PDB file of C-alpha atoms and ligand atoms in Angstrom:
ATOM      1  CA  MET X   1     104.748  57.784 114.832  1.00  0.00           C
ATOM      2  CA  THR X   2     107.404  60.027 113.344  1.00  0.00           C
ATOM      3  CA  GLU X   3     109.627  61.424 116.021  1.00  0.00           C
ATOM      4  CA  VAL X   4     111.574  64.557 115.350  1.00  0.00           C
ATOM      5  CA  ASP X   5     114.348  65.837 117.546  1.00  0.00           C
ATOM      6  CA  VAL X   6     115.916  69.225 116.892  1.00  0.00           C
ATOM      7  CA  GLN X   7     119.672  69.729 117.086  1.00  0.00           C
ATOM      8  CA  LEU X   8     121.440  73.042 116.692  1.00  0.00           C
ATOM      9  CA  ARG X   9     125.191  72.662 116.877  1.00  0.00           C
ATOM     10  CA  GLY X  10     127.315  75.778 117.112  1.00  0.00           C
ATOM     11  CA  VAL X  11     124.822  77.761 115.069  1.00  0.00           C
ATOM     12  CA  THR X  12     125.710  81.333 114.160  1.00  0.00           C
ATOM     13  CA  HIS X  13     123.616  83.431 111.846  1.00  0.00           C
ATOM     14  CA  GLN X  14     124.693  86.686 110.323  1.00  0.00           C
ATOM     15  CA  PHE X  15     122.545  88.865 108.053  1.00  0.00           C
ATOM     16  CA  ALA X  16     124.499  90.647 105.313  1.00  0.00           C
ATOM     17  CA  ASN X  17     122.782  94.045 105.847  1.00  0.00           C
ATOM     18  CA  GLY X  18     124.979  96.102 103.442  1.00  0.00           C
ATOM     19  CA  ASP X  19     128.349  97.051 104.932  1.00  0.00           C
ATOM     20  CA  THR X  20     127.380  96.316 108.529  1.00  0.00           C
ATOM     21  CA  PRO X  21     126.526  92.657 108.999  1.00  0.00           C
ATOM     22  CA  ILE X  22     124.163  91.853 111.847  1.00  0.00           C
ATOM     23  CA  THR X  23     124.954  88.810 113.959  1.00  0.00           C
ATOM     24  CA  ALA X  24     121.519  87.616 115.027  1.00  0.00           C
ATOM     25  CA  LEU X  25     122.628  84.392 116.742  1.00  0.00           C
ATOM     26  CA  GLU X  26     126.004  83.278 117.971  1.00  0.00           C
ATOM     27  CA  ASN X  27     127.220  79.771 118.658  1.00  0.00           C
ATOM     28  CA  VAL X  28     123.872  78.358 119.725  1.00  0.00           C
ATOM     29  CA  HIS X  29     123.798  74.752 120.920  1.00  0.00           C
ATOM     30  CA  LEU X  30     120.375  73.279 121.461  1.00  0.00           C
ATOM     31  CA  ALA X  31     119.086  69.730 121.694  1.00  0.00           C
ATOM     32  CA  VAL X  32     115.320  69.257 121.833  1.00  0.00           C
ATOM     33  CA  PRO X  33     114.126  65.664 122.249  1.00  0.00           C
ATOM     34  CA  PRO X  34     111.167  64.295 120.256  1.00  0.00           C
ATOM     35  CA  GLY X  35     107.787  65.252 121.688  1.00  0.00           C
ATOM     36  CA  ALA X  36     109.140  68.038 123.912  1.00  0.00           C
ATOM     37  CA  PHE X  37     107.457  71.413 124.255  1.00  0.00           C
ATOM     38  CA  VAL X  38     110.217  74.001 124.424  1.00  0.00           C
ATOM     39  CA  SER X  39     109.832  77.773 124.594  1.00  0.00           C
ATOM     40  CA  ILE X  40     112.427  80.189 123.288  1.00  0.00           C
ATOM     41  CA  VAL X  41     112.250  83.460 125.191  1.00  0.00           C
ATOM     42  CA  GLY X  42     114.172  86.706 124.965  1.00  0.00           C
ATOM     43  CA  PRO X  43     113.892  90.413 124.256  1.00  0.00           C
ATOM     44  CA  SER X  44     112.819  91.751 120.863  1.00  0.00           C
ATOM     45  CA  GLY X  45     115.497  91.405 118.239  1.00  0.00           C
ATOM     46  CA  CYS X  46     117.485  88.726 120.100  1.00  0.00           C
ATOM     47  CA  GLY X  47     117.135  86.221 117.279  1.00  0.00           C
ATOM     48  CA  LYS X  48     114.107  84.114 118.250  1.00  0.00           C
ATOM     49  CA  SER X  49     112.470  84.247 114.817  1.00  0.00           C
ATOM     50  CA  THR X  50     115.835  83.711 113.191  1.00  0.00           C
ATOM     51  CA  LEU X  51     116.290  80.561 115.251  1.00  0.00           C
ATOM     52  CA  LEU X  52     112.879  79.322 114.182  1.00  0.00           C
ATOM     53  CA  ARG X  53     113.519  80.100 110.511  1.00  0.00           C
ATOM     54  CA  LEU X  54     116.834  78.246 110.743  1.00  0.00           C
ATOM     55  CA  ALA X  55     115.020  75.251 112.250  1.00  0.00           C
ATOM     56  CA  ALA X  56     112.505  75.379 109.395  1.00  0.00           C
ATOM     57  CA  GLY X  57     115.302  75.485 106.831  1.00  0.00           C
ATOM     58  CA  LEU X  58     114.058  78.870 105.587  1.00  0.00           C
ATOM     59  CA  LEU X  59     117.503  80.268 106.427  1.00  0.00           C
ATOM     60  CA  THR X  60     120.864  78.529 106.228  1.00  0.00           C
ATOM     61  CA  PRO X  61     123.212  79.163 109.162  1.00  0.00           C
ATOM     62  CA  THR X  62     126.400  81.130 108.533  1.00  0.00           C
ATOM     63  CA  ALA X  63     128.185  78.565 110.711  1.00  0.00           C
ATOM     64  CA  GLY X  64     127.155  75.386 112.473  1.00  0.00           C
ATOM     65  CA  THR X  65     124.571  72.740 111.745  1.00  0.00           C
ATOM     66  CA  VAL X  66     120.825  72.311 112.135  1.00  0.00           C
ATOM     67  CA  LEU X  67     119.490  68.761 112.117  1.00  0.00           C
ATOM     68  CA  LEU X  68     115.888  67.580 112.411  1.00  0.00           C
ATOM     69  CA  ALA X  69     115.612  63.868 113.134  1.00  0.00           C
ATOM     70  CA  GLY X  70     119.237  63.707 111.993  1.00  0.00           C
ATOM     71  CA  GLN X  71     118.481  65.262 108.610  1.00  0.00           C
ATOM     72  CA  PRO X  72     118.819  68.744 107.125  1.00  0.00           C
ATOM     73  CA  PRO X  73     115.591  70.759 107.632  1.00  0.00           C
ATOM     74  CA  ALA X  74     114.884  70.845 103.871  1.00  0.00           C
ATOM     75  CA  GLN X  75     114.423  67.076 104.010  1.00  0.00           C
ATOM     76  CA  LEU X  76     111.718  67.314 106.649  1.00  0.00           C
ATOM     77  CA  ARG X  77     110.064  70.215 104.879  1.00  0.00           C
ATOM     78  CA  ALA X  78     109.866  68.121 101.730  1.00  0.00           C
ATOM     79  CA  GLN X  79     108.215  65.369 103.785  1.00  0.00           C
ATOM     80  CA  LYS X  80     105.690  67.942 105.107  1.00  0.00           C
ATOM     81  CA  GLN X  81     106.741  67.209 108.666  1.00  0.00           C
ATOM     82  CA  ILE X  82     107.010  70.851 109.678  1.00  0.00           C
ATOM     83  CA  GLY X  83     103.973  72.837 110.799  1.00  0.00           C
ATOM     84  CA  TRP X  84     104.422  76.608 111.001  1.00  0.00           C
ATOM     85  CA  MET X  85     102.315  79.129 112.872  1.00  0.00           C
ATOM     86  CA  ALA X  86     102.986  82.843 112.945  1.00  0.00           C
ATOM     87  CA  GLN X  87     101.416  85.894 114.625  1.00  0.00           C
ATOM     88  CA  ARG X  88      99.007  86.411 111.776  1.00  0.00           C
ATOM     89  CA  PRO X  89      97.169  83.294 110.690  1.00  0.00           C
ATOM     90  CA  ALA X  90      97.924  82.852 107.011  1.00  0.00           C
ATOM     91  CA  LEU X  91      94.442  81.691 106.010  1.00  0.00           C
ATOM     92  CA  LEU X  92      93.355  82.059 102.407  1.00  0.00           C
ATOM     93  CA  PRO X  93      90.601  84.705 102.423  1.00  0.00           C
ATOM     94  CA  TRP X  94      88.705  83.255  99.469  1.00  0.00           C
ATOM     95  CA  ARG X  95      88.358  79.844 101.077  1.00  0.00           C
ATOM     96  CA  THR X  96      86.032  78.926 103.903  1.00  0.00           C
ATOM     97  CA  ILE X  97      87.478  77.760 107.211  1.00  0.00           C
ATOM     98  CA  ARG X  98      86.791  74.156 106.283  1.00  0.00           C
ATOM     99  CA  GLU X  99      88.420  74.573 102.879  1.00  0.00           C
ATOM    100  CA  ASN X 100      91.454  76.170 104.499  1.00  0.00           C
ATOM    101  CA  ILE X 101      91.778  73.238 106.869  1.00  0.00           C
ATOM    102  CA  ALA X 102      91.339  70.695 104.097  1.00  0.00           C
ATOM    103  CA  LEU X 103      94.075  72.467 102.145  1.00  0.00           C
ATOM    104  CA  PRO X 104      97.125  70.561 103.373  1.00  0.00           C
ATOM    105  CA  GLY X 105      95.446  67.696 101.540  1.00  0.00           C
ATOM    106  CA  GLN X 106      97.083  65.095 103.709  1.00  0.00           C
ATOM    107  CA  VAL X 107      94.326  64.377 106.129  1.00  0.00           C
ATOM    108  CA  ASN X 108      93.544  60.659 105.985  1.00  0.00           C
ATOM    109  CA  ARG X 109      96.036  60.167 103.209  1.00  0.00           C
ATOM    110  CA  HIS X 110      99.003  58.931 105.158  1.00  0.00           C
ATOM    111  CA  PRO X 111      97.533  57.163 108.154  1.00  0.00           C
ATOM    112  CA  GLY X 112     100.339  56.153 110.435  1.00  0.00           C
ATOM    113  CA  ALA X 113     102.869  58.174 108.486  1.00  0.00           C
ATOM    114  CA  ALA X 114     103.117  60.913 111.022  1.00  0.00           C
ATOM    115  CA  LEU X 115     101.456  61.506 114.337  1.00  0.00           C
ATOM    116  CA  SER X 116      99.661  58.536 115.774  1.00  0.00           C
ATOM    117  CA  GLU X 117      96.397  60.112 116.894  1.00  0.00           C
ATOM    118  CA  GLY X 118      96.471  62.917 114.377  1.00  0.00           C
ATOM    119  CA  ALA X 119      96.876  60.745 111.329  1.00  0.00           C
ATOM    120  CA  ALA X 120      93.271  59.761 110.790  1.00  0.00           C
ATOM    121  CA  ARG X 121      91.473  63.016 111.511  1.00  0.00           C
ATOM    122  CA  SER X 122      89.190  64.601 108.952  1.00  0.00           C
ATOM    123  CA  PRO X 123      88.782  68.383 108.539  1.00  0.00           C
ATOM    124  CA  ASP X 124      85.448  68.121 110.369  1.00  0.00           C
ATOM    125  CA  ASP X 125      87.066  66.296 113.307  1.00  0.00           C
ATOM    126  CA  LEU X 126      89.727  68.976 113.439  1.00  0.00           C
ATOM    127  CA  LEU X 127      87.160  71.774 113.394  1.00  0.00           C
ATOM    128  CA  GLN X 128      85.426  70.042 116.273  1.00  0.00           C
ATOM    129  CA  LEU X 129      88.714  69.719 118.155  1.00  0.00           C
ATOM    130  CA  VAL X 130      89.431  73.444 117.969  1.00  0.00           C
ATOM    131  CA  GLY X 131      85.818  74.443 118.688  1.00  0.00           C
ATOM    132  CA  LEU X 132      84.971  75.757 115.221  1.00  0.00           C
ATOM    133  CA  ALA X 133      82.488  73.127 114.035  1.00  0.00           C
ATOM    134  CA  GLU X 134      79.762  75.750 113.635  1.00  0.00           C
ATOM    135  CA  PHE X 135      81.984  77.964 111.532  1.00  0.00           C
ATOM    136  CA  ALA X 136      83.058  75.461 108.896  1.00  0.00           C
ATOM    137  CA  HIS X 137      81.501  77.494 106.093  1.00  0.00           C
ATOM    138  CA  ALA X 138      82.473  80.929 107.331  1.00  0.00           C
ATOM    139  CA  TYR X 139      85.175  82.966 105.620  1.00  0.00           C
ATOM    140  CA  PRO X 140      88.233  83.933 107.681  1.00  0.00           C
ATOM    141  CA  HIS X 141      87.533  87.699 107.748  1.00  0.00           C
ATOM    142  CA  THR X 142      84.188  87.100 109.468  1.00  0.00           C
ATOM    143  CA  LEU X 143      85.898  85.467 112.479  1.00  0.00           C
ATOM    144  CA  SER X 144      87.663  87.067 115.443  1.00  0.00           C
ATOM    145  CA  GLY X 145      91.458  86.944 115.748  1.00  0.00           C
ATOM    146  CA  GLY X 146      91.235  84.123 118.281  1.00  0.00           C
ATOM    147  CA  MET X 147      88.957  82.067 116.029  1.00  0.00           C
ATOM    148  CA  GLN X 148      91.255  82.622 113.069  1.00  0.00           C
ATOM    149  CA  GLN X 149      94.173  81.326 115.146  1.00  0.00           C
ATOM    150  CA  ARG X 150      92.068  78.307 116.122  1.00  0.00           C
ATOM    151  CA  ALA X 151      91.543  77.671 112.401  1.00  0.00           C
ATOM    152  CA  ALA X 152      95.273  78.045 111.782  1.00  0.00           C
ATOM    153  CA  LEU X 153      95.875  75.561 114.589  1.00  0.00           C
ATOM    154  CA  ALA X 154      93.474  73.087 112.982  1.00  0.00           C
ATOM    155  CA  ARG X 155      95.322  73.499 109.709  1.00  0.00           C
ATOM    156  CA  THR X 156      98.622  72.795 111.453  1.00  0.00           C
ATOM    157  CA  LEU X 157      97.039  69.630 112.866  1.00  0.00           C
ATOM    158  CA  ALA X 158      95.803  68.723 109.385  1.00  0.00           C
ATOM    159  CA  THR X 159      99.353  68.658 108.054  1.00  0.00           C
ATOM    160  CA  ASN X 160     100.133  65.853 110.522  1.00  0.00           C
ATOM    161  CA  ALA X 161     103.466  67.568 111.039  1.00  0.00           C
ATOM    162  CA  ALA X 162     105.672  66.061 113.715  1.00  0.00           C
ATOM    163  CA  LEU X 163     107.412  69.379 114.398  1.00  0.00           C
ATOM    164  CA  TRP X 164     105.500  72.565 115.158  1.00  0.00           C
ATOM    165  CA  LEU X 165     107.444  75.790 114.834  1.00  0.00           C
ATOM    166  CA  MET X 166     105.395  78.561 116.400  1.00  0.00           C
ATOM    167  CA  ASP X 167     106.365  82.204 116.236  1.00  0.00           C
ATOM    168  CA  GLU X 168     104.231  84.022 118.828  1.00  0.00           C
ATOM    169  CA  PRO X 169     100.977  82.813 117.278  1.00  0.00           C
ATOM    170  CA  PHE X 170      98.895  84.329 120.077  1.00  0.00           C
ATOM    171  CA  ALA X 171     100.742  87.644 120.371  1.00  0.00           C
ATOM    172  CA  ALA X 172      98.030  89.713 118.694  1.00  0.00           C
ATOM    173  CA  LEU X 173      95.232  88.321 120.888  1.00  0.00           C
ATOM    174  CA  ASP X 174      93.824  89.765 124.069  1.00  0.00           C
ATOM    175  CA  GLU X 175      95.143  88.314 127.313  1.00  0.00           C
ATOM    176  CA  LEU X 176      92.138  86.124 128.182  1.00  0.00           C
ATOM    177  CA  THR X 177      91.819  84.617 124.700  1.00  0.00           C
ATOM    178  CA  ARG X 178      95.545  84.084 124.730  1.00  0.00           C
ATOM    179  CA  GLU X 179      95.416  82.192 128.026  1.00  0.00           C
ATOM    180  CA  ARG X 180      92.465  80.072 126.917  1.00  0.00           C
ATOM    181  CA  LEU X 181      94.097  79.178 123.617  1.00  0.00           C
ATOM    182  CA  ALA X 182      97.345  78.368 125.382  1.00  0.00           C
ATOM    183  CA  GLU X 183      95.533  75.781 127.520  1.00  0.00           C
ATOM    184  CA  GLU X 184      93.798  74.329 124.466  1.00  0.00           C
ATOM    185  CA  LEU X 185      97.020  74.192 122.533  1.00  0.00           C
ATOM    186  CA  ARG X 186      98.724  72.388 125.391  1.00  0.00           C
ATOM    187  CA  GLU X 187      95.896  69.824 125.403  1.00  0.00           C
ATOM    188  CA  LEU X 188      96.223  69.299 121.649  1.00  0.00           C
ATOM    189  CA  TRP X 189      99.962  68.864 122.084  1.00  0.00           C
ATOM    190  CA  ARG X 190      99.277  66.219 124.748  1.00  0.00           C
ATOM    191  CA  GLN X 191      97.050  64.325 122.317  1.00  0.00           C
ATOM    192  CA  PHE X 192      99.225  64.631 119.225  1.00  0.00           C
ATOM    193  CA  ARG X 193     102.678  64.841 120.865  1.00  0.00           C
ATOM    194  CA  PRO X 194     104.588  66.767 118.215  1.00  0.00           C
ATOM    195  CA  THR X 195     107.902  68.378 119.067  1.00  0.00           C
ATOM    196  CA  VAL X 196     107.169  72.076 119.622  1.00  0.00           C
ATOM    197  CA  LEU X 197     109.457  75.094 119.464  1.00  0.00           C
ATOM    198  CA  TRP X 198     107.426  77.997 120.788  1.00  0.00           C
ATOM    199  CA  VAL X 199     108.835  81.496 120.407  1.00  0.00           C
ATOM    200  CA  THR X 200     107.557  84.213 122.722  1.00  0.00           C
ATOM    201  CA  HIS X 201     108.650  87.317 124.580  1.00  0.00           C
ATOM    202  CA  HIS X 202     105.857  86.644 127.064  1.00  0.00           C
ATOM    203  CA  LEU X 203     107.549  84.928 129.997  1.00  0.00           C
ATOM    204  CA  ALA X 204     104.389  83.827 131.808  1.00  0.00           C
ATOM    205  CA  GLU X 205     103.148  82.170 128.608  1.00  0.00           C
ATOM    206  CA  ALA X 206     106.401  80.223 128.350  1.00  0.00           C
ATOM    207  CA  VAL X 207     106.072  79.061 131.961  1.00  0.00           C
ATOM    208  CA  ARG X 208     102.402  78.164 131.415  1.00  0.00           C
ATOM    209  CA  LEU X 209     103.048  76.086 128.320  1.00  0.00           C
ATOM    210  CA  SER X 210     106.426  74.493 128.153  1.00  0.00           C
ATOM    211  CA  ASP X 211     108.495  71.734 129.659  1.00  0.00           C
ATOM    212  CA  ARG X 212     111.656  73.685 129.150  1.00  0.00           C
ATOM    213  CA  ILE X 213     112.452  77.350 128.632  1.00  0.00           C
ATOM    214  CA  ILE X 214     115.480  78.439 126.650  1.00  0.00           C
ATOM    215  CA  LEU X 215     116.483  82.014 127.398  1.00  0.00           C
ATOM    216  CA  LEU X 216     118.266  84.100 124.793  1.00  0.00           C
ATOM    217  CA  SER X 217     120.220  87.240 125.584  1.00  0.00           C
ATOM    218  CA  ALA X 218     119.912  90.478 123.601  1.00  0.00           C
ATOM    219  CA  ARG X 219     121.645  90.554 120.218  1.00  0.00           C
ATOM    220  CA  PRO X 220     123.692  88.726 119.316  1.00  0.00           C
ATOM    221  CA  GLY X 221     121.465  86.027 120.722  1.00  0.00           C
ATOM    222  CA  VAL X 222     123.311  83.519 122.819  1.00  0.00           C
ATOM    223  CA  ILE X 223     121.672  81.051 125.170  1.00  0.00           C
ATOM    224  CA  SER X 224     121.862  82.655 128.594  1.00  0.00           C
ATOM    225  CA  GLY X 225     120.032  79.935 130.455  1.00  0.00           C
ATOM    226  CA  GLU X 226     117.679  76.965 130.418  1.00  0.00           C
ATOM    227  CA  ILE X 227     114.936  76.186 132.901  1.00  0.00           C
ATOM    228  CA  PRO X 228     113.105  72.862 133.069  1.00  0.00           C
ATOM    229  CA  VAL X 229     109.469  73.387 134.114  1.00  0.00           C
ATOM    230  CA  THR X 230     107.920  70.413 135.851  1.00  0.00           C
ATOM    231  CA  LEU X 231     104.780  72.000 137.323  1.00  0.00           C
ATOM    232  CA  PRO X 232     101.567  69.998 136.771  1.00  0.00           C
ATOM    233  CA  HIS X 233      98.985  71.161 134.189  1.00  0.00           C
ATOM    234  CA  PRO X 234      96.851  73.214 134.005  1.00  0.00           C
ATOM    235  CA  ARG X 235      99.278  75.651 135.549  1.00  0.00           C
ATOM    236  CA  ASP X 236      98.075  78.295 137.943  1.00  0.00           C
ATOM    237  CA  ASP X 237     100.009  81.489 137.356  1.00  0.00           C
ATOM    238  CA  THR X 238      99.191  82.755 140.835  1.00  0.00           C
ATOM    239  CA  ALA X 239     100.777  79.699 142.517  1.00  0.00           C
ATOM    240  CA  SER X 240     104.034  80.365 144.322  1.00  0.00           C
ATOM    241  CA  ALA X 241     105.863  77.619 142.388  1.00  0.00           C
ATOM    242  CA  PHE X 242     104.797  79.258 139.108  1.00  0.00           C
ATOM    243  CA  GLN X 243     105.950  82.663 140.341  1.00  0.00           C
ATOM    244  CA  ALA X 244     109.280  81.155 141.428  1.00  0.00           C
ATOM    245  CA  VAL X 245     109.974  79.885 137.889  1.00  0.00           C
ATOM    246  CA  LEU X 246     108.981  83.286 136.512  1.00  0.00           C
ATOM    247  CA  ARG X 247     111.401  85.035 138.878  1.00  0.00           C
ATOM    248  CA  GLN X 248     114.174  82.622 137.980  1.00  0.00           C
ATOM    249  CA  ALA X 249     113.671  83.249 134.261  1.00  0.00           C
ATOM    250  CA  ARG X 250     113.478  87.008 134.706  1.00  0.00           C
ATOM    251  CA  ALA X 251     116.700  87.025 136.744  1.00  0.00           C
ATOM    252  CA  ILE X 252     118.555  85.127 134.003  1.00  0.00           C
ATOM    253  CA  LEU X 253     117.243  87.485 131.318  1.00  0.00           C
ATOM    254  CA  GLN X 254     118.156  90.557 133.304  1.00  0.00           C
ATOM    255  CA  ALA X 255     121.647  89.272 134.024  1.00  0.00           C
ATOM    256  CA  GLY X 256     122.275  88.161 130.453  1.00  0.00           C
ATOM    257  CA  GLY X 257     120.547  90.844 128.414  1.00  0.00           C
ATOM    258  CA  ASN X 258     119.050  94.278 128.504  1.00  0.00           C
ATOM    259  CA  GLY X 259     116.311  93.362 130.990  1.00  0.00           C
ATOM    260  CA  ARG X 260     113.474  94.604 128.816  1.00  0.00           C
ATOM    261  CA  VAL X 261     111.458  91.439 129.020  1.00  0.00           C
TER     262      VAL X 261
HETATM  263  P1  ADP M 301     113.292  88.362 117.440  1.00  0.00           P
HETATM  264  O1  ADP M 301     112.448  87.336 116.775  1.00  0.00           O
HETATM  265  O2  ADP M 301     113.930  87.857 118.707  1.00  0.00           O
HETATM  266  O3  ADP M 301     112.586  89.658 117.663  1.00  0.00           O
HETATM  267  P2  ADP M 301     114.753  88.315 114.933  1.00  0.00           P
HETATM  268  O4  ADP M 301     115.231  86.917 114.829  1.00  0.00           O
HETATM  269  O5  ADP M 301     113.586  88.723 114.124  1.00  0.00           O
HETATM  270  O6  ADP M 301     114.528  88.686 116.474  1.00  0.00           O
HETATM  271  O7  ADP M 301     115.952  89.286 114.548  1.00  0.00           O
HETATM  272  C1  ADP M 301     117.247  89.198 115.150  1.00  0.00           C
HETATM  273  C2  ADP M 301     118.096  90.359 114.660  1.00  0.00           C
HETATM  274  O8  ADP M 301     118.380  90.173 113.271  1.00  0.00           O
HETATM  275  C3  ADP M 301     117.394  91.705 114.765  1.00  0.00           C
HETATM  276  O9  ADP M 301     118.329  92.672 115.143  1.00  0.00           O
HETATM  277  C4  ADP M 301     116.877  91.965 113.380  1.00  0.00           C
HETATM  278  O10 ADP M 301     116.825  93.353 113.114  1.00  0.00           O
HETATM  279  C5  ADP M 301     117.928  91.287 112.517  1.00  0.00           C
HETATM  280  N1  ADP M 301     117.339  90.774 111.266  1.00  0.00           N
HETATM  281  C6  ADP M 301     116.339  89.896 111.145  1.00  0.00           C
HETATM  282  N2  ADP M 301     116.087  89.631 109.858  1.00  0.00           N
HETATM  283  C7  ADP M 301     116.965  90.382 109.143  1.00  0.00           C
HETATM  284  C8  ADP M 301     117.222  90.551 107.754  1.00  0.00           C
HETATM  285  N3  ADP M 301     116.517  89.864 106.836  1.00  0.00           N
HETATM  286  N4  ADP M 301     118.219  91.399 107.386  1.00  0.00           N
HETATM  287  C9  ADP M 301     118.919  92.071 108.323  1.00  0.00           C
HETATM  288  N5  ADP M 301     118.745  91.943 109.638  1.00  0.00           N
HETATM  289  C10 ADP M 301     117.771  91.120 110.050  1.00  0.00           C
END
């Protein structure tokens, strides 16, 4: 099994933006061990997506270093070890769900090369796993938003990526679908054990899903706190222990930022 840890060392990122550069992130230090599920939370514009794009190697930091399994992100991208999910599932509209999932073209090809359990799964197995077996031959536009994100999830699994970078993939879904998918995603993570960086501005979702929450302050984003979450799964958001973590996170965000979260 490929294990990918994520290291950000003194990472600053500035966007040129004409004459007035924007510092999106400042001196961020982050160490995420292999197989961890870590949420990055903070108000809009605090640099969460920037952090994720830096981790993916889609942006190069102005200062500092990003290392994935000790290598520059481009290296891991070239090895197809990075799975990416965004708010809108980027499914190809002219391909069926099954064809979209088969697209990464790696399923069954590198058994043992990446994730242990994920390595040998066929597109049909993956469709089954995400509850879309009956919709294999449907086209993306005929499915609901939640089903499209399930398909995108199956495609992420099909890449056998050891690192999942997820930029609010459930943000456009209604609350109930969002909660259900969060539970399913957590279960898939348990089976496949990738390293996950999960960006959200939804605090309860971060508490529900992750082992550790990294809190970013308003721009320029600096890490204002970290909270380990050790509650058992599935997590009950009405439980007092859950609410206590939520309060702790909210207090850090309000002290370190503009309190809009
Ligand atoms: P978040 O994901 O937390 O909402 P982003 O990482 O998208 O925040 O953005 C952080 C800050 O950087 C914001 O103020 C945003 O306007 C700015 N920003 C993001 N991308 C660019 C860009 N390509 N050029 C200029 N500024 C940008």
